mmCIF file of C-alpha atoms in Angstrom:
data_model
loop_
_atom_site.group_PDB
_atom_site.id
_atom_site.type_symbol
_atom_site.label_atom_id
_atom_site.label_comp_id
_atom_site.label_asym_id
_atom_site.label_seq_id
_atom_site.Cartn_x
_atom_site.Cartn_y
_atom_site.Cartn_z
ATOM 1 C CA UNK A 174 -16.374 35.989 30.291
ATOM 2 C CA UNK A 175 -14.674 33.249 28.513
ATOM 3 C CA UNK A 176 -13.432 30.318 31.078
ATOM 4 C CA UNK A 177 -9.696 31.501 30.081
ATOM 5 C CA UNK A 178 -10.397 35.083 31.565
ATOM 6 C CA UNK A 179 -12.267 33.747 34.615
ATOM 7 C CA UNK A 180 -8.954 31.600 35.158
ATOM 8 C CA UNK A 181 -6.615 34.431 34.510
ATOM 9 C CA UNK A 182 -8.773 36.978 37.125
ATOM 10 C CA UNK A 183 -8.512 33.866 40.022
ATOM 11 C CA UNK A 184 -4.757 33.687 39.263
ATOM 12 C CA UNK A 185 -4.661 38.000 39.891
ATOM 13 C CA UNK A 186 -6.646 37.612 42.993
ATOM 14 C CA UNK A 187 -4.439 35.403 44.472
ATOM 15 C CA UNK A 188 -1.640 37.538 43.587
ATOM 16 C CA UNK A 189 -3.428 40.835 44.990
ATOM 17 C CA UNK A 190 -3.695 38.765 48.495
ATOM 18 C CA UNK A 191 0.175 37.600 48.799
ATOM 19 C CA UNK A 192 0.971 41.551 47.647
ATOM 20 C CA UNK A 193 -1.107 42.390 50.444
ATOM 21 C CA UNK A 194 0.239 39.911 52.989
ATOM 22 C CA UNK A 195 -2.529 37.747 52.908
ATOM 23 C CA UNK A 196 -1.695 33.651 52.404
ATOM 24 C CA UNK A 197 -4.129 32.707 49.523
ATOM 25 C CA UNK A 198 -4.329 29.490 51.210
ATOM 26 C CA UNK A 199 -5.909 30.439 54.149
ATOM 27 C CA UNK A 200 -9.525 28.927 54.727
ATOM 28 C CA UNK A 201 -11.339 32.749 54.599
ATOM 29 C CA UNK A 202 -10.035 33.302 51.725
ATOM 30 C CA UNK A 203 -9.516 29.906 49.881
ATOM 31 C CA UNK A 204 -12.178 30.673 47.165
ATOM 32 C CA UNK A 205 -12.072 34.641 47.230
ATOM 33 C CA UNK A 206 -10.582 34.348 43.964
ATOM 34 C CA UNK A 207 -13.545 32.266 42.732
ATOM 35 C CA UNK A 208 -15.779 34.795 44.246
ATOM 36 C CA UNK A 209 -14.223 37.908 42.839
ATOM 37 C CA UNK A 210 -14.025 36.012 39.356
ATOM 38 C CA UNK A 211 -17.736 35.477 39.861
ATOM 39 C CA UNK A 212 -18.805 38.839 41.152
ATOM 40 C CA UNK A 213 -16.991 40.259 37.934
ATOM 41 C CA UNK A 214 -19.090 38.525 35.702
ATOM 42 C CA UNK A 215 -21.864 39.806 37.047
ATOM 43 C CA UNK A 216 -21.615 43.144 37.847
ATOM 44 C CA UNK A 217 -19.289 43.501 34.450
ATOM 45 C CA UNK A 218 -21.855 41.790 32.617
ATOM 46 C CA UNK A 219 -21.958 43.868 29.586
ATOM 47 C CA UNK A 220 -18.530 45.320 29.369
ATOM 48 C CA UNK A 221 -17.188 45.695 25.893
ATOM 49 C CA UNK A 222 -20.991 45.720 24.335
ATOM 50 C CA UNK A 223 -22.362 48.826 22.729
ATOM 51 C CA UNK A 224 -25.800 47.579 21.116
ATOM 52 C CA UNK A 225 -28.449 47.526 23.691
ATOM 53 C CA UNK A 226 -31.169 44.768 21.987
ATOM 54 C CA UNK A 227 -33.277 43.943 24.689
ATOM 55 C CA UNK A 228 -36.580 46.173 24.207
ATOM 56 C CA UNK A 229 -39.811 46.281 22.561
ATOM 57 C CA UNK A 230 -41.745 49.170 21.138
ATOM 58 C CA UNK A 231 -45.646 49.808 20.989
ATOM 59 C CA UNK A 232 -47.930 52.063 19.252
ATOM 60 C CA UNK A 233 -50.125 54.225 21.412
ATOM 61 C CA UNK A 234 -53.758 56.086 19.751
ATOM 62 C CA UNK A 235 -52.246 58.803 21.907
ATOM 63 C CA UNK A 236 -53.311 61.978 19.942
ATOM 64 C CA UNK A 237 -51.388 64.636 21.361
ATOM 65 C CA UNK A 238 -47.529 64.169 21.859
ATOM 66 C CA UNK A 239 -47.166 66.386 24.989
ATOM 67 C CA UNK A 240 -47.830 63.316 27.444
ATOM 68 C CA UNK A 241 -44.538 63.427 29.756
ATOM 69 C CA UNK A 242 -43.753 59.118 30.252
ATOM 70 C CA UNK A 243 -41.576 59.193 33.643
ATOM 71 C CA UNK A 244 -39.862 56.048 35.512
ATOM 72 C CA UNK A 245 -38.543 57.243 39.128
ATOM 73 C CA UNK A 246 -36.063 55.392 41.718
ATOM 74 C CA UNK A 247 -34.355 52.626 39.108
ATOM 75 C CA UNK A 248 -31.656 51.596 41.614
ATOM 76 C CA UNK A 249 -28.383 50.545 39.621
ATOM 77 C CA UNK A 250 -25.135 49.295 40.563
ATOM 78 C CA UNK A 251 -22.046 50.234 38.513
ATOM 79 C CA UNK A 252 -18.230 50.074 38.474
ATOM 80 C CA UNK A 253 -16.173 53.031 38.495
ATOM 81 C CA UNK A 254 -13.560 53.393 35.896
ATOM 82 C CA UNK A 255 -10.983 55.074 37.629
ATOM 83 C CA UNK A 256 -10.566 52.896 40.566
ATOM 84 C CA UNK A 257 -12.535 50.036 39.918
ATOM 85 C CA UNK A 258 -15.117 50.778 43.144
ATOM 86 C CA UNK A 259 -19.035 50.846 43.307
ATOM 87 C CA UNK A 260 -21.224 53.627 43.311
ATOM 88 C CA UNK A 261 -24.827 52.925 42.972
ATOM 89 C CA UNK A 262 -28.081 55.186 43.515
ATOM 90 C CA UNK A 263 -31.066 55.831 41.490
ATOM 91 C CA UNK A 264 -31.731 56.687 37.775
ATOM 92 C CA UNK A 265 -34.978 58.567 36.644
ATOM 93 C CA UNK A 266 -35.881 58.543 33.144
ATOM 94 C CA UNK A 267 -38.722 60.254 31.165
ATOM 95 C CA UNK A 268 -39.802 60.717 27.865
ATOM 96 C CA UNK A 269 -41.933 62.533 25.337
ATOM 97 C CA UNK A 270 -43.072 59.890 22.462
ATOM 98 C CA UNK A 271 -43.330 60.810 19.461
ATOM 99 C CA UNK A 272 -46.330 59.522 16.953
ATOM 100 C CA UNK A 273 -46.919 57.354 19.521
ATOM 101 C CA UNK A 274 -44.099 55.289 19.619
ATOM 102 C CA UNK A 275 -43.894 53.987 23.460
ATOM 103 C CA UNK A 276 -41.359 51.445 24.896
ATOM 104 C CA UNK A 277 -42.565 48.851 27.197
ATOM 105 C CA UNK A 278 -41.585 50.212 30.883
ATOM 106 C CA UNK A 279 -39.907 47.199 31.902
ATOM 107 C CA UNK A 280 -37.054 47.550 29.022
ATOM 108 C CA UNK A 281 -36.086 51.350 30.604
ATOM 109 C CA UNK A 282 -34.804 49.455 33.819
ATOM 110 C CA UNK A 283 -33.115 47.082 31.497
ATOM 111 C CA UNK A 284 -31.557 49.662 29.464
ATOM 112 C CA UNK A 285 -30.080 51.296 33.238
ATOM 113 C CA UNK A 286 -28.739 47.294 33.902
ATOM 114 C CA UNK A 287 -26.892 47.455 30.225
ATOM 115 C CA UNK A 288 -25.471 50.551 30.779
ATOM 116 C CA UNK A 289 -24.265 50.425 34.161
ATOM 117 C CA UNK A 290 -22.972 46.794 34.282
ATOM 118 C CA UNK A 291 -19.748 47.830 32.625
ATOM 119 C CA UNK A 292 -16.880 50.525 34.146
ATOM 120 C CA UNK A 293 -17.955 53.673 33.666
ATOM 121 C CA UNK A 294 -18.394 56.874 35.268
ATOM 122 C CA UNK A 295 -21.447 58.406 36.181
ATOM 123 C CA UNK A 296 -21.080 61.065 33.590
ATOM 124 C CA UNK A 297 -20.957 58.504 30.828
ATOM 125 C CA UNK A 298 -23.780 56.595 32.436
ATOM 126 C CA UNK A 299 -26.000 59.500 32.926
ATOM 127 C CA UNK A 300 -25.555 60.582 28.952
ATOM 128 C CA UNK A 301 -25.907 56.786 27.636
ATOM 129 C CA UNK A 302 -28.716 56.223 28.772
ATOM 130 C CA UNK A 303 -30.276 59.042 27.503
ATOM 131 C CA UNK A 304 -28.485 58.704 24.064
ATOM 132 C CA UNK A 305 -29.905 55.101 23.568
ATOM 133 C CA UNK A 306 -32.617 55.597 24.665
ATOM 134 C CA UNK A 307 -33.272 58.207 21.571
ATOM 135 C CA UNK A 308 -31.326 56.341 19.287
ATOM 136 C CA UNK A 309 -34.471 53.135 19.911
ATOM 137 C CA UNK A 310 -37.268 55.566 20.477
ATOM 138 C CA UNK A 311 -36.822 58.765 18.618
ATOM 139 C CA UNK A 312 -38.795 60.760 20.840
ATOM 140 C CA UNK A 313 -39.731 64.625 20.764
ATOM 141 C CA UNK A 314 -36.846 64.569 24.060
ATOM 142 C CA UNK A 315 -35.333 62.943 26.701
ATOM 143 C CA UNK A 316 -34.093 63.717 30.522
ATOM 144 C CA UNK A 317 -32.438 61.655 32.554
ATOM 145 C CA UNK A 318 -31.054 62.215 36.271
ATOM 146 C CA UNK A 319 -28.861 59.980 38.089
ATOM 147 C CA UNK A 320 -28.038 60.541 41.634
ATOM 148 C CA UNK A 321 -24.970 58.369 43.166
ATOM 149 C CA UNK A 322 -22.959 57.679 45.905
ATOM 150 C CA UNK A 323 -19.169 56.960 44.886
ATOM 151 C CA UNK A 324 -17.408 54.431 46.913
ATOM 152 C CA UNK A 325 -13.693 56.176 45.776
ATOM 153 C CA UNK A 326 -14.920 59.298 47.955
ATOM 154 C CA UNK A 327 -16.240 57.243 50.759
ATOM 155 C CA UNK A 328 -13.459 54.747 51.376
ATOM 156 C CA UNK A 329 -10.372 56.234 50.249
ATOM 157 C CA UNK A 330 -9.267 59.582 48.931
ATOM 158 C CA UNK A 331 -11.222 62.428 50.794
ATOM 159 C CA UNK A 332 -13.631 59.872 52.612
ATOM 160 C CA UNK A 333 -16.666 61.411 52.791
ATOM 161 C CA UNK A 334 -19.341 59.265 53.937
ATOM 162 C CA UNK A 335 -23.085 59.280 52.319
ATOM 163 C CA UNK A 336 -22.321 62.443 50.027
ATOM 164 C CA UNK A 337 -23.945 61.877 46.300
ATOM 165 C CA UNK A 338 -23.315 63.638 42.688
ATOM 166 C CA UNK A 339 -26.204 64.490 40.874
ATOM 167 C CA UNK A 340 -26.094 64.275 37.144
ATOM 168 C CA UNK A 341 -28.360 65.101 34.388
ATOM 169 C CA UNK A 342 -29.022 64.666 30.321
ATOM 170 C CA UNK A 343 -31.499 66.345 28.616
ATOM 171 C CA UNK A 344 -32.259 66.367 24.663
ATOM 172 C CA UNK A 345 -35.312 67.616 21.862
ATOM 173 C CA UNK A 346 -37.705 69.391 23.904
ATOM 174 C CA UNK A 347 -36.308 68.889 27.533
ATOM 175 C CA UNK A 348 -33.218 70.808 26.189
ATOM 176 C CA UNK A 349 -34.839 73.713 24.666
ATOM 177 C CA UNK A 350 -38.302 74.039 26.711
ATOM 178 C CA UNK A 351 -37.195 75.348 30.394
ATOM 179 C CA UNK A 352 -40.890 74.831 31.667
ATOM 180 C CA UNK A 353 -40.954 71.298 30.493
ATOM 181 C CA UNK A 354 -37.205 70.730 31.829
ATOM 182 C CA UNK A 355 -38.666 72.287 35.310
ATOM 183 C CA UNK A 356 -42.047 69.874 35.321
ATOM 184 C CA UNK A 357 -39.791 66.642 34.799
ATOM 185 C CA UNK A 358 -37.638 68.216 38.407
ATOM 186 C CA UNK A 359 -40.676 69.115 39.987
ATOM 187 C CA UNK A 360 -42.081 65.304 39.544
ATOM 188 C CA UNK A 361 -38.909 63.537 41.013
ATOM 189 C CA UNK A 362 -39.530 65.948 44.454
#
């Protein structure tokens, strides 16, 4: 964020507390706005940008292209849309290369941070990462399951603690192969 925005989000804060009754003067929360500013540079980090760049690809001598590649329990952190609350959980990812084309494991967490440091719903967050992850890979298919807990159902609305929403994306063979779609779900149990 540019230091103009950053100014303009500490002049909103402020505003939010007197709407609220709060004196933006008062020691506790003297540099909330400077904090919230902050905090929304970081957990907005890549709002607004669509090219994820940050990954490298390898070839493998693997011979056959049936070998499932599986990353379990990313934790991410993300922003909902509609009201601008967390909801974090875990993101599972797996793949099957194709000619083999792998990408280095440590990117797949990075491509979860670049997708869900922006607002989003977990939906959209769910299907991006599985779309960009075969836009950089081109593999033989893709399935991804995200499992969240939604801060705008646990502290307002219907308030119900520790419940989760379970979302999945599946393309290529994951799509069309039920057996290989059922040994990706037996793996995450």
């Amino acid at each position: 964020m540019v230091d103009k925005t950053v100014q303009q989000i500490e002049k909103d804060v402020r505003d939010i507390l007197k709407q609220v009754g709060d004196d933006p003067q008062r020691a506790g929360v003297f540099e909330t706005p400077q904090r919230v500013a902050k905090m929304y540079q970081e957990v907005l980090a890549y709002q607004g940008q669509t090219d994820f760049k940050d990954y490298k690809l390898f070839e493998t001598e693997i011979v056959d292209d049936d070998q499932l590649v599986l990353m379990q329990a990313i934790p991410f952190y993300s922003m909902c849309e509609h009201h601008m609350l967390p909801f974090f959980g875990q993101v599972n990812v797996a793949y099957l290369p194709a000619e083999g084309r792998i990408i280095g494991l440590s990117k797949i967490p990075r491509l979860v941070d670049f997708v869900s440091k922006r607002l989003s719903v977990q939906e959209n967050l769910t299907r991006d990462i599985g779309q960009i992850l075969n836009q950089i890979l081109a593999p033989q298919g893709v399935a991804v399951q995200v499992t969240a807990r939604h801060m705008c159902v646990e502290m307002r609305g219907i308030k119900k603690a520790t419940s989760q929403t379970l979302t999945t994306f599946y393309s290529g063979q994951f799509k069309t192969d039920r057996q290989l779609r059922n040994e990706f779900l037996q793996l995450l149990k």
